[in-house]
Amino acid sequence: MTQELLDQALVEEATKKSGLIWVRGDGEPSAAGPGQEVPTRALWHVWHDGAACLVGDGPGEQPLPGLADGGHAVVTVRSKDKGGRLVTWSATVVELAAHSPAWEAAVGELKGKRLNAPDGEAMPERWARECRVVRLEPTGATAGLPESSLAEPPLPTPATTRLPVPAALPRLLLKRRRRG
């Protein structure tokens, strides 16, 4: 019983203090085809009422692949100070119905943490129309730290690296400094 309480306290405190959590759901990935494994994603969240709350799957919001209502997820939490893995815990995924009391409470917390929202005060209505709000409720099970690093190659993306600096740019920058 004491170990369970310690694990619960570790999950709650570590998740509250971490800005990102790594989540892998067991549902079908939305972007990948059937039979492909759901990728682990770094997601921003808030800890509210005993669970990690997330918003996503809408335009301009984070993807939530594999997080289906009633499904399970594995959550890995890092240390905010050092960035190392602190705890890995199991969760049940609960999708909140738009405008329900639980949804309103979760969105009230999420709204304060959402950075650079394009629509400001209209954000909750957009989330109700176009996004999903989910709770990751801890089941009480934690996993030990793995032997390996679990490092994976980056997910495919259309983003590219910067192009080389044009040859004339250093000369142009130096001319401005000499004049000033």
Short mmCIF file of N, CA, C and O in Angstrom, two decimals, residues 35-161:
data_model
loop_
_atom_site.label_atom_id
_atom_site.label_comp_id
_atom_site.label_asym_id
_atom_site.label_seq_id
_atom_site.Cartn_x
_atom_site.Cartn_y
_atom_site.Cartn_z
N GLY A 35 -2.22 -1.61 -38.86
CA GLY A 35 -1.11 -2.53 -38.62
C GLY A 35 0.20 -1.86 -38.27
O GLY A 35 1.14 -2.51 -37.85
N GLN A 36 0.28 -0.55 -38.47
CA GLN A 36 1.51 0.17 -38.12
C GLN A 36 1.44 0.61 -36.66
O GLN A 36 0.37 0.93 -36.14
N GLU A 37 2.58 0.62 -35.99
CA GLU A 37 2.63 0.99 -34.58
C GLU A 37 2.41 2.49 -34.41
O GLU A 37 2.85 3.30 -35.21
N VAL A 38 1.69 2.83 -33.35
CA VAL A 38 1.45 4.22 -33.04
C VAL A 38 2.75 4.84 -32.52
O VAL A 38 3.38 4.28 -31.63
N PRO A 39 3.16 5.98 -33.04
CA PRO A 39 4.40 6.60 -32.57
C PRO A 39 4.23 7.22 -31.19
O PRO A 39 3.13 7.61 -30.80
N THR A 40 5.32 7.31 -30.46
CA THR A 40 5.33 8.04 -29.20
C THR A 40 5.51 9.51 -29.53
O THR A 40 6.37 9.88 -30.31
N ARG A 41 4.68 10.36 -28.94
CA ARG A 41 4.70 11.79 -29.24
C ARG A 41 4.93 12.61 -27.98
O ARG A 41 4.42 12.28 -26.92
N ALA A 42 5.67 13.68 -28.12
CA ALA A 42 5.80 14.66 -27.04
C ALA A 42 4.60 15.59 -27.12
O ALA A 42 4.33 16.18 -28.16
N LEU A 43 3.85 15.69 -26.03
CA LEU A 43 2.62 16.48 -26.01
C LEU A 43 2.61 17.43 -24.82
O LEU A 43 3.03 17.06 -23.72
N TRP A 44 2.10 18.63 -25.02
CA TRP A 44 1.92 19.55 -23.90
C TRP A 44 0.61 19.20 -23.23
O TRP A 44 -0.30 18.66 -23.85
N HIS A 45 0.52 19.50 -21.96
CA HIS A 45 -0.63 19.07 -21.17
C HIS A 45 -0.79 19.96 -19.95
O HIS A 45 0.06 20.81 -19.67
N VAL A 46 -1.86 19.73 -19.20
CA VAL A 46 -2.00 20.27 -17.85
C VAL A 46 -2.45 19.12 -16.95
O VAL A 46 -3.12 18.19 -17.41
N TRP A 47 -2.04 19.17 -15.71
CA TRP A 47 -2.51 18.20 -14.73
C TRP A 47 -3.72 18.82 -14.05
O TRP A 47 -3.65 19.91 -13.49
N HIS A 48 -4.86 18.14 -14.16
CA HIS A 48 -6.09 18.67 -13.58
C HIS A 48 -6.94 17.54 -13.02
O HIS A 48 -7.20 16.56 -13.72
N ASP A 49 -7.31 17.68 -11.79
CA ASP A 49 -8.24 16.75 -11.14
C ASP A 49 -7.77 15.30 -11.25
O ASP A 49 -8.54 14.40 -11.60
N GLY A 50 -6.48 15.07 -11.01
CA GLY A 50 -5.95 13.72 -10.96
C GLY A 50 -5.64 13.07 -12.30
O GLY A 50 -5.49 11.85 -12.37
N ALA A 51 -5.52 13.86 -13.36
CA ALA A 51 -5.22 13.30 -14.68
C ALA A 51 -4.51 14.33 -15.54
O ALA A 51 -4.61 15.54 -15.30
N ALA A 52 -3.80 13.85 -16.56
CA ALA A 52 -3.18 14.73 -17.55
C ALA A 52 -4.23 15.03 -18.62
O ALA A 52 -4.83 14.12 -19.18
N CYS A 53 -4.48 16.30 -18.87
CA CYS A 53 -5.47 16.71 -19.86
C CYS A 53 -4.76 17.26 -21.09
O CYS A 53 -3.81 18.04 -20.97
N LEU A 54 -5.24 16.84 -22.26
CA LEU A 54 -4.63 17.22 -23.54
C LEU A 54 -5.70 17.74 -24.47
O LEU A 54 -6.86 17.31 -24.41
N VAL A 55 -5.32 18.61 -25.38
CA VAL A 55 -6.21 19.04 -26.45
C VAL A 55 -5.46 18.86 -27.76
O VAL A 55 -4.26 19.07 -27.84
N GLY A 56 -6.16 18.41 -28.80
CA GLY A 56 -5.50 18.23 -30.09
C GLY A 56 -6.42 17.68 -31.15
O GLY A 56 -7.64 17.68 -31.02
N ASP A 57 -5.80 17.19 -32.21
CA ASP A 57 -6.47 16.62 -33.39
C ASP A 57 -7.34 17.63 -34.12
O ASP A 57 -8.34 17.28 -34.73
N GLY A 58 -6.98 18.89 -34.04
CA GLY A 58 -7.69 19.91 -34.79
C GLY A 58 -6.69 20.78 -35.52
O GLY A 58 -5.48 20.67 -35.30
N PRO A 59 -7.17 21.67 -36.38
CA PRO A 59 -6.27 22.56 -37.11
C PRO A 59 -5.43 23.41 -36.16
O PRO A 59 -5.95 24.04 -35.26
N GLY A 60 -4.12 23.37 -36.34
CA GLY A 60 -3.21 24.16 -35.53
C GLY A 60 -2.94 23.60 -34.15
O GLY A 60 -2.28 24.24 -33.35
N GLU A 61 -3.44 22.42 -33.84
CA GLU A 61 -3.22 21.81 -32.54
C GLU A 61 -2.41 20.53 -32.69
O GLU A 61 -2.25 20.01 -33.79
N GLN A 62 -1.90 20.02 -31.58
CA GLN A 62 -1.05 18.83 -31.60
C GLN A 62 -1.85 17.59 -32.00
O GLN A 62 -3.03 17.47 -31.69
N PRO A 63 -1.21 16.66 -32.72
CA PRO A 63 -1.89 15.42 -33.08
C PRO A 63 -1.96 14.49 -31.86
O PRO A 63 -1.07 14.48 -31.02
N LEU A 64 -3.03 13.73 -31.78
CA LEU A 64 -3.22 12.76 -30.69
C LEU A 64 -3.43 11.36 -31.26
O LEU A 64 -4.46 10.75 -31.06
N PRO A 65 -2.43 10.82 -32.00
CA PRO A 65 -2.64 9.52 -32.63
C PRO A 65 -2.70 8.40 -31.60
O PRO A 65 -1.95 8.38 -30.63
N GLY A 66 -3.63 7.49 -31.79
CA GLY A 66 -3.73 6.32 -30.94
C GLY A 66 -4.44 6.55 -29.63
O GLY A 66 -4.56 5.62 -28.83
N LEU A 67 -4.90 7.76 -29.37
CA LEU A 67 -5.59 8.03 -28.11
C LEU A 67 -7.10 7.98 -28.34
O LEU A 67 -7.75 8.99 -28.60
N ALA A 68 -7.65 6.78 -28.26
CA ALA A 68 -9.08 6.57 -28.48
C ALA A 68 -9.79 6.45 -27.14
O ALA A 68 -9.24 5.89 -26.19
N ASP A 69 -11.01 6.95 -27.08
CA ASP A 69 -11.80 6.90 -25.85
C ASP A 69 -11.91 5.45 -25.36
O ASP A 69 -12.26 4.56 -26.12
N GLY A 70 -11.59 5.24 -24.11
CA GLY A 70 -11.64 3.91 -23.52
C GLY A 70 -10.37 3.10 -23.73
O GLY A 70 -10.25 2.00 -23.18
N GLY A 71 -9.43 3.61 -24.51
CA GLY A 71 -8.19 2.90 -24.78
C GLY A 71 -7.18 3.12 -23.66
O GLY A 71 -7.49 3.70 -22.61
N HIS A 72 -5.99 2.64 -23.90
CA HIS A 72 -4.92 2.78 -22.92
C HIS A 72 -3.76 3.53 -23.55
O HIS A 72 -3.61 3.57 -24.77
N ALA A 73 -2.95 4.11 -22.69
CA ALA A 73 -1.77 4.85 -23.14
C ALA A 73 -0.65 4.63 -22.14
O ALA A 73 -0.89 4.31 -20.98
N VAL A 74 0.58 4.79 -22.63
CA VAL A 74 1.76 4.75 -21.79
C VAL A 74 2.36 6.15 -21.80
O VAL A 74 2.59 6.72 -22.87
N VAL A 75 2.56 6.71 -20.62
CA VAL A 75 3.03 8.08 -20.48
C VAL A 75 4.41 8.06 -19.82
O VAL A 75 4.59 7.44 -18.78
N THR A 76 5.37 8.73 -20.45
CA THR A 76 6.71 8.86 -19.88
C THR A 76 6.92 10.33 -19.54
O THR A 76 6.68 11.21 -20.36
N VAL A 77 7.38 10.57 -18.31
CA VAL A 77 7.56 11.93 -17.81
C VAL A 77 9.04 12.17 -17.56
O VAL A 77 9.72 11.33 -16.99
N ARG A 78 9.51 13.33 -17.98
CA ARG A 78 10.90 13.70 -17.81
C ARG A 78 11.04 14.70 -16.68
O ARG A 78 10.09 15.35 -16.28
N SER A 79 12.24 14.83 -16.22
CA SER A 79 12.57 15.83 -15.21
C SER A 79 12.64 17.19 -15.88
O SER A 79 13.27 17.34 -16.92
N LYS A 80 12.02 18.16 -15.28
CA LYS A 80 12.07 19.51 -15.85
C LYS A 80 13.48 20.10 -15.73
O LYS A 80 13.92 20.85 -16.58
N ASP A 81 14.19 19.72 -14.66
CA ASP A 81 15.54 20.26 -14.44
C ASP A 81 16.58 19.65 -15.36
O ASP A 81 17.31 20.34 -16.04
N LYS A 82 16.68 18.34 -15.35
CA LYS A 82 17.76 17.64 -16.06
C LYS A 82 17.32 17.01 -17.38
O LYS A 82 18.15 16.63 -18.18
N GLY A 83 16.01 16.85 -17.58
CA GLY A 83 15.52 16.28 -18.83
C GLY A 83 15.54 14.76 -18.88
O GLY A 83 15.13 14.18 -19.86
N GLY A 84 15.99 14.10 -17.82
CA GLY A 84 16.02 12.64 -17.79
C GLY A 84 14.66 12.05 -17.45
O GLY A 84 13.80 12.71 -16.85
N ARG A 85 14.46 10.81 -17.81
CA ARG A 85 13.20 10.12 -17.56
C ARG A 85 13.02 9.91 -16.05
O ARG A 85 13.90 9.39 -15.38
N LEU A 86 11.86 10.30 -15.52
CA LEU A 86 11.57 10.11 -14.10
C LEU A 86 10.68 8.91 -13.84
O LEU A 86 10.93 8.11 -12.96
N VAL A 87 9.59 8.82 -14.61
CA VAL A 87 8.62 7.76 -14.37
C VAL A 87 7.85 7.47 -15.65
O VAL A 87 7.64 8.36 -16.48
N THR A 88 7.46 6.22 -15.81
CA THR A 88 6.58 5.81 -16.91
C THR A 88 5.35 5.20 -16.27
O THR A 88 5.47 4.30 -15.44
N TRP A 89 4.18 5.69 -16.66
CA TRP A 89 2.95 5.21 -16.05
C TRP A 89 1.89 4.88 -17.10
O TRP A 89 1.91 5.40 -18.20
N SER A 90 0.98 4.00 -16.73
CA SER A 90 -0.11 3.58 -17.61
C SER A 90 -1.33 4.45 -17.34
O SER A 90 -1.57 4.87 -16.21
N ALA A 91 -2.10 4.67 -18.40
CA ALA A 91 -3.28 5.53 -18.27
C ALA A 91 -4.44 4.97 -19.08
O ALA A 91 -4.25 4.26 -20.07
N THR A 92 -5.62 5.31 -18.64
CA THR A 92 -6.84 5.05 -19.40
C THR A 92 -7.20 6.36 -20.09
O THR A 92 -7.16 7.43 -19.48
N VAL A 93 -7.56 6.28 -21.37
CA VAL A 93 -7.90 7.47 -22.15
C VAL A 93 -9.41 7.72 -22.04
O VAL A 93 -10.21 6.83 -22.30
N VAL A 94 -9.77 8.93 -21.64
CA VAL A 94 -11.17 9.32 -21.55
C VAL A 94 -11.36 10.59 -22.37
O VAL A 94 -10.74 11.61 -22.09
N GLU A 95 -12.18 10.50 -23.42
CA GLU A 95 -12.47 11.69 -24.23
C GLU A 95 -13.64 12.43 -23.60
O GLU A 95 -14.67 11.83 -23.30
N LEU A 96 -13.46 13.72 -23.40
CA LEU A 96 -14.49 14.52 -22.75
C LEU A 96 -15.46 15.09 -23.79
O LEU A 96 -15.04 15.60 -24.83
N ALA A 97 -16.75 15.00 -23.48
CA ALA A 97 -17.78 15.55 -24.37
C ALA A 97 -17.73 17.07 -24.30
O ALA A 97 -17.63 17.65 -23.21
N ALA A 98 -17.81 17.71 -25.47
CA ALA A 98 -17.75 19.17 -25.53
C ALA A 98 -18.83 19.79 -24.66
O ALA A 98 -19.98 19.35 -24.67
N HIS A 99 -18.44 20.80 -23.91
CA HIS A 99 -19.31 21.60 -23.04
C HIS A 99 -19.87 20.85 -21.84
O HIS A 99 -20.74 21.36 -21.16
N SER A 100 -19.39 19.64 -21.57
CA SER A 100 -19.77 18.96 -20.33
C SER A 100 -19.03 19.65 -19.18
O SER A 100 -18.05 20.37 -19.40
N PRO A 101 -19.48 19.47 -17.94
CA PRO A 101 -18.78 20.12 -16.82
C PRO A 101 -17.30 19.72 -16.74
O PRO A 101 -16.44 20.58 -16.48
N ALA A 102 -16.98 18.46 -16.99
CA ALA A 102 -15.57 18.02 -16.97
C ALA A 102 -14.79 18.69 -18.09
O ALA A 102 -13.63 19.08 -17.91
N TRP A 103 -15.40 18.81 -19.27
CA TRP A 103 -14.76 19.46 -20.41
C TRP A 103 -14.49 20.94 -20.09
O TRP A 103 -13.39 21.45 -20.33
N GLU A 104 -15.48 21.62 -19.55
CA GLU A 104 -15.33 23.05 -19.21
C GLU A 104 -14.19 23.25 -18.21
O GLU A 104 -13.39 24.18 -18.35
N ALA A 105 -14.11 22.38 -17.19
CA ALA A 105 -13.05 22.51 -16.18
C ALA A 105 -11.68 22.27 -16.81
O ALA A 105 -10.73 23.02 -16.55
N ALA A 106 -11.57 21.23 -17.64
CA ALA A 106 -10.29 20.92 -18.29
C ALA A 106 -9.88 22.03 -19.24
O ALA A 106 -8.72 22.45 -19.27
N VAL A 107 -10.81 22.53 -20.04
CA VAL A 107 -10.51 23.59 -21.00
C VAL A 107 -10.11 24.88 -20.28
O VAL A 107 -9.24 25.61 -20.75
N GLY A 108 -10.72 25.14 -19.12
CA GLY A 108 -10.33 26.31 -18.34
C GLY A 108 -8.86 26.26 -17.96
O GLY A 108 -8.16 27.28 -18.00
N GLU A 109 -8.36 25.08 -17.62
CA GLU A 109 -6.95 24.92 -17.29
C GLU A 109 -6.07 24.94 -18.55
O GLU A 109 -5.01 25.56 -18.56
N LEU A 110 -6.50 24.25 -19.60
CA LEU A 110 -5.72 24.17 -20.83
C LEU A 110 -5.57 25.55 -21.49
O LEU A 110 -4.52 25.88 -22.03
N LYS A 111 -6.63 26.32 -21.44
CA LYS A 111 -6.62 27.64 -22.08
C LYS A 111 -5.50 28.52 -21.53
O LYS A 111 -4.84 29.24 -22.28
N GLY A 112 -5.26 28.45 -20.24
CA GLY A 112 -4.21 29.26 -19.63
C GLY A 112 -2.81 28.82 -20.02
O GLY A 112 -1.86 29.60 -19.92
N LYS A 113 -2.64 27.58 -20.46
CA LYS A 113 -1.32 27.06 -20.81
C LYS A 113 -1.05 27.06 -22.31
O LYS A 113 0.07 26.82 -22.74
N ARG A 114 -2.07 27.30 -23.13
CA ARG A 114 -1.89 27.27 -24.59
C ARG A 114 -1.14 28.50 -25.03
O ARG A 114 -1.58 29.63 -24.82
N LEU A 115 0.03 28.29 -25.64
CA LEU A 115 0.86 29.40 -26.11
C LEU A 115 0.55 29.73 -27.56
O LEU A 115 0.29 28.85 -28.37
N ASN A 116 0.60 31.00 -27.89
CA ASN A 116 0.48 31.46 -29.28
C ASN A 116 -0.78 30.99 -29.98
O ASN A 116 -0.75 30.61 -31.14
N ALA A 117 -1.90 31.01 -29.29
CA ALA A 117 -3.17 30.62 -29.93
C ALA A 117 -3.56 31.69 -30.94
O ALA A 117 -3.49 32.89 -30.66
N PRO A 118 -3.99 31.27 -32.15
CA PRO A 118 -4.32 32.25 -33.17
C PRO A 118 -5.62 33.00 -32.91
O PRO A 118 -5.84 34.07 -33.47
N ASP A 119 -6.49 32.46 -32.05
CA ASP A 119 -7.81 33.05 -31.88
C ASP A 119 -8.13 33.54 -30.48
O ASP A 119 -9.26 33.92 -30.20
N GLY A 120 -7.18 33.53 -29.57
CA GLY A 120 -7.35 34.10 -28.24
C GLY A 120 -8.56 33.61 -27.48
O GLY A 120 -8.69 32.43 -27.19
N GLU A 121 -9.47 34.51 -27.17
CA GLU A 121 -10.64 34.18 -26.34
C GLU A 121 -11.63 33.25 -27.05
O GLU A 121 -12.45 32.61 -26.40
N ALA A 122 -11.59 33.15 -28.37
CA ALA A 122 -12.49 32.26 -29.11
C ALA A 122 -11.97 30.82 -29.14
O ALA A 122 -12.63 29.94 -29.69
N MET A 123 -10.82 30.59 -28.57
CA MET A 123 -10.18 29.27 -28.61
C MET A 123 -11.07 28.16 -28.06
O MET A 123 -11.18 27.11 -28.69
N PRO A 124 -11.74 28.29 -26.90
CA PRO A 124 -12.57 27.19 -26.40
C PRO A 124 -13.69 26.77 -27.36
O PRO A 124 -13.98 25.59 -27.51
N GLU A 125 -14.27 27.74 -28.04
CA GLU A 125 -15.33 27.39 -29.01
C GLU A 125 -14.75 26.62 -30.19
O GLU A 125 -15.37 25.70 -30.71
N ARG A 126 -13.56 27.02 -30.64
CA ARG A 126 -12.91 26.28 -31.73
C ARG A 126 -12.58 24.87 -31.27
O ARG A 126 -12.78 23.91 -32.01
N TRP A 127 -12.08 24.73 -30.04
CA TRP A 127 -11.79 23.40 -29.52
C TRP A 127 -13.05 22.55 -29.46
O TRP A 127 -13.01 21.36 -29.76
N ALA A 128 -14.18 23.14 -29.09
CA ALA A 128 -15.44 22.38 -29.02
C ALA A 128 -15.87 21.91 -30.41
O ALA A 128 -16.38 20.80 -30.57
N ARG A 129 -15.67 22.76 -31.43
CA ARG A 129 -16.08 22.41 -32.79
C ARG A 129 -15.13 21.45 -33.49
O ARG A 129 -15.56 20.53 -34.18
N GLU A 130 -13.80 21.70 -33.35
CA GLU A 130 -12.85 21.06 -34.24
C GLU A 130 -11.84 20.13 -33.56
O GLU A 130 -11.09 19.45 -34.26
N CYS A 131 -11.75 20.12 -32.24
CA CYS A 131 -10.69 19.38 -31.55
C CYS A 131 -11.26 18.35 -30.58
O CYS A 131 -12.46 18.30 -30.36
N ARG A 132 -10.35 17.59 -30.02
CA ARG A 132 -10.70 16.63 -28.98
C ARG A 132 -9.97 17.02 -27.70
O ARG A 132 -8.81 17.41 -27.74
N VAL A 133 -10.65 16.90 -26.59
CA VAL A 133 -10.04 17.10 -25.28
C VAL A 133 -10.09 15.74 -24.59
O VAL A 133 -11.16 15.14 -24.47
N VAL A 134 -8.92 15.24 -24.20
CA VAL A 134 -8.85 13.92 -23.56
C VAL A 134 -8.15 14.03 -22.21
O VAL A 134 -7.33 14.91 -21.98
N ARG A 135 -8.53 13.09 -21.33
CA ARG A 135 -7.89 12.94 -20.03
C ARG A 135 -7.13 11.63 -20.04
O ARG A 135 -7.65 10.61 -20.50
N LEU A 136 -5.92 11.65 -19.54
CA LEU A 136 -5.15 10.42 -19.34
C LEU A 136 -5.16 10.16 -17.84
O LEU A 136 -4.45 10.81 -17.08
N GLU A 137 -6.00 9.22 -17.44
CA GLU A 137 -6.20 8.92 -16.02
C GLU A 137 -5.28 7.79 -15.60
O GLU A 137 -5.36 6.68 -16.16
N PRO A 138 -4.39 8.02 -14.62
CA PRO A 138 -3.46 6.98 -14.19
C PRO A 138 -4.20 5.74 -13.68
O PRO A 138 -5.20 5.85 -12.98
N THR A 139 -3.69 4.57 -14.09
CA THR A 139 -4.28 3.31 -13.62
C THR A 139 -3.62 2.84 -12.34
O THR A 139 -4.09 1.90 -11.70
N GLY A 140 -2.52 3.45 -11.97
CA GLY A 140 -1.78 3.05 -10.78
C GLY A 140 -0.55 2.23 -11.10
O GLY A 140 0.30 2.01 -10.25
N ALA A 141 -0.45 1.76 -12.33
CA ALA A 141 0.70 0.93 -12.73
C ALA A 141 1.83 1.82 -13.23
O ALA A 141 1.62 2.71 -14.06
N THR A 142 3.03 1.61 -12.70
CA THR A 142 4.21 2.30 -13.19
C THR A 142 5.20 1.26 -13.68
O THR A 142 5.18 0.11 -13.23
N ALA A 143 6.03 1.66 -14.60
CA ALA A 143 7.04 0.74 -15.16
C ALA A 143 8.41 1.15 -14.62
O ALA A 143 8.67 2.33 -14.36
N GLY A 144 9.26 0.17 -14.47
CA GLY A 144 10.63 0.45 -14.07
C GLY A 144 11.38 1.13 -15.20
O GLY A 144 10.95 1.13 -16.35
N LEU A 145 12.52 1.69 -14.87
CA LEU A 145 13.32 2.34 -15.90
C LEU A 145 13.93 1.27 -16.81
O LEU A 145 14.42 0.25 -16.33
N PRO A 146 13.91 1.48 -18.12
CA PRO A 146 14.44 0.49 -19.05
C PRO A 146 15.97 0.44 -19.04
O PRO A 146 16.62 1.39 -18.61
N GLU A 147 16.49 -0.63 -19.55
CA GLU A 147 17.95 -0.80 -19.65
C GLU A 147 18.54 0.04 -20.77
O GLU A 147 19.63 0.55 -20.66
N SER A 148 17.79 0.19 -21.88
CA SER A 148 18.30 0.94 -23.02
C SER A 148 17.75 2.37 -23.00
O SER A 148 16.89 2.71 -22.20
N SER A 149 18.21 3.20 -23.91
CA SER A 149 17.80 4.61 -23.95
C SER A 149 16.43 4.80 -24.57
O SER A 149 15.81 5.84 -24.39
N LEU A 150 15.94 3.86 -25.35
CA LEU A 150 14.68 3.94 -26.08
C LEU A 150 14.68 5.05 -27.12
O LEU A 150 13.63 5.48 -27.58
N ALA A 151 15.85 5.54 -27.50
CA ALA A 151 15.94 6.58 -28.53
C ALA A 151 15.44 6.03 -29.85
O ALA A 151 15.68 4.88 -30.19
N GLU A 152 14.70 6.84 -30.57
CA GLU A 152 14.14 6.45 -31.86
C GLU A 152 14.49 7.52 -32.89
O GLU A 152 14.67 8.68 -32.53
N PRO A 153 14.53 7.14 -34.16
CA PRO A 153 14.76 8.17 -35.18
C PRO A 153 13.57 9.11 -35.24
O PRO A 153 12.46 8.73 -34.89
N PRO A 154 13.78 10.34 -35.68
CA PRO A 154 12.68 11.30 -35.77
C PRO A 154 11.60 10.81 -36.73
O PRO A 154 11.89 10.09 -37.70
N LEU A 155 10.36 11.22 -36.47
CA LEU A 155 9.25 10.87 -37.35
C LEU A 155 9.40 11.62 -38.67
O LEU A 155 9.94 12.73 -38.70
N PRO A 156 8.93 11.03 -39.77
CA PRO A 156 9.00 11.73 -41.06
C PRO A 156 8.23 13.05 -41.00
O PRO A 156 7.18 13.14 -40.38
N THR A 157 8.77 14.07 -41.66
CA THR A 157 8.14 15.39 -41.66
C THR A 157 8.45 16.11 -42.97
O THR A 157 9.50 15.86 -43.59
N PRO A 158 7.56 16.99 -43.41
CA PRO A 158 7.85 17.77 -44.62
C PRO A 158 8.82 18.92 -44.35
O PRO A 158 9.27 19.57 -45.29
N ALA A 159 9.16 19.16 -43.10
CA ALA A 159 10.09 20.24 -42.76
C ALA A 159 11.48 19.91 -43.29
O ALA A 159 11.88 18.75 -43.35
N THR A 160 12.21 20.94 -43.66
CA THR A 160 13.56 20.74 -44.18
C THR A 160 14.55 21.55 -43.35
O THR A 160 14.16 22.44 -42.61
N THR A 161 15.80 21.24 -43.52
CA THR A 161 16.83 22.02 -42.85
C THR A 161 17.08 23.30 -43.62
O THR A 161 16.69 23.43 -44.78
#
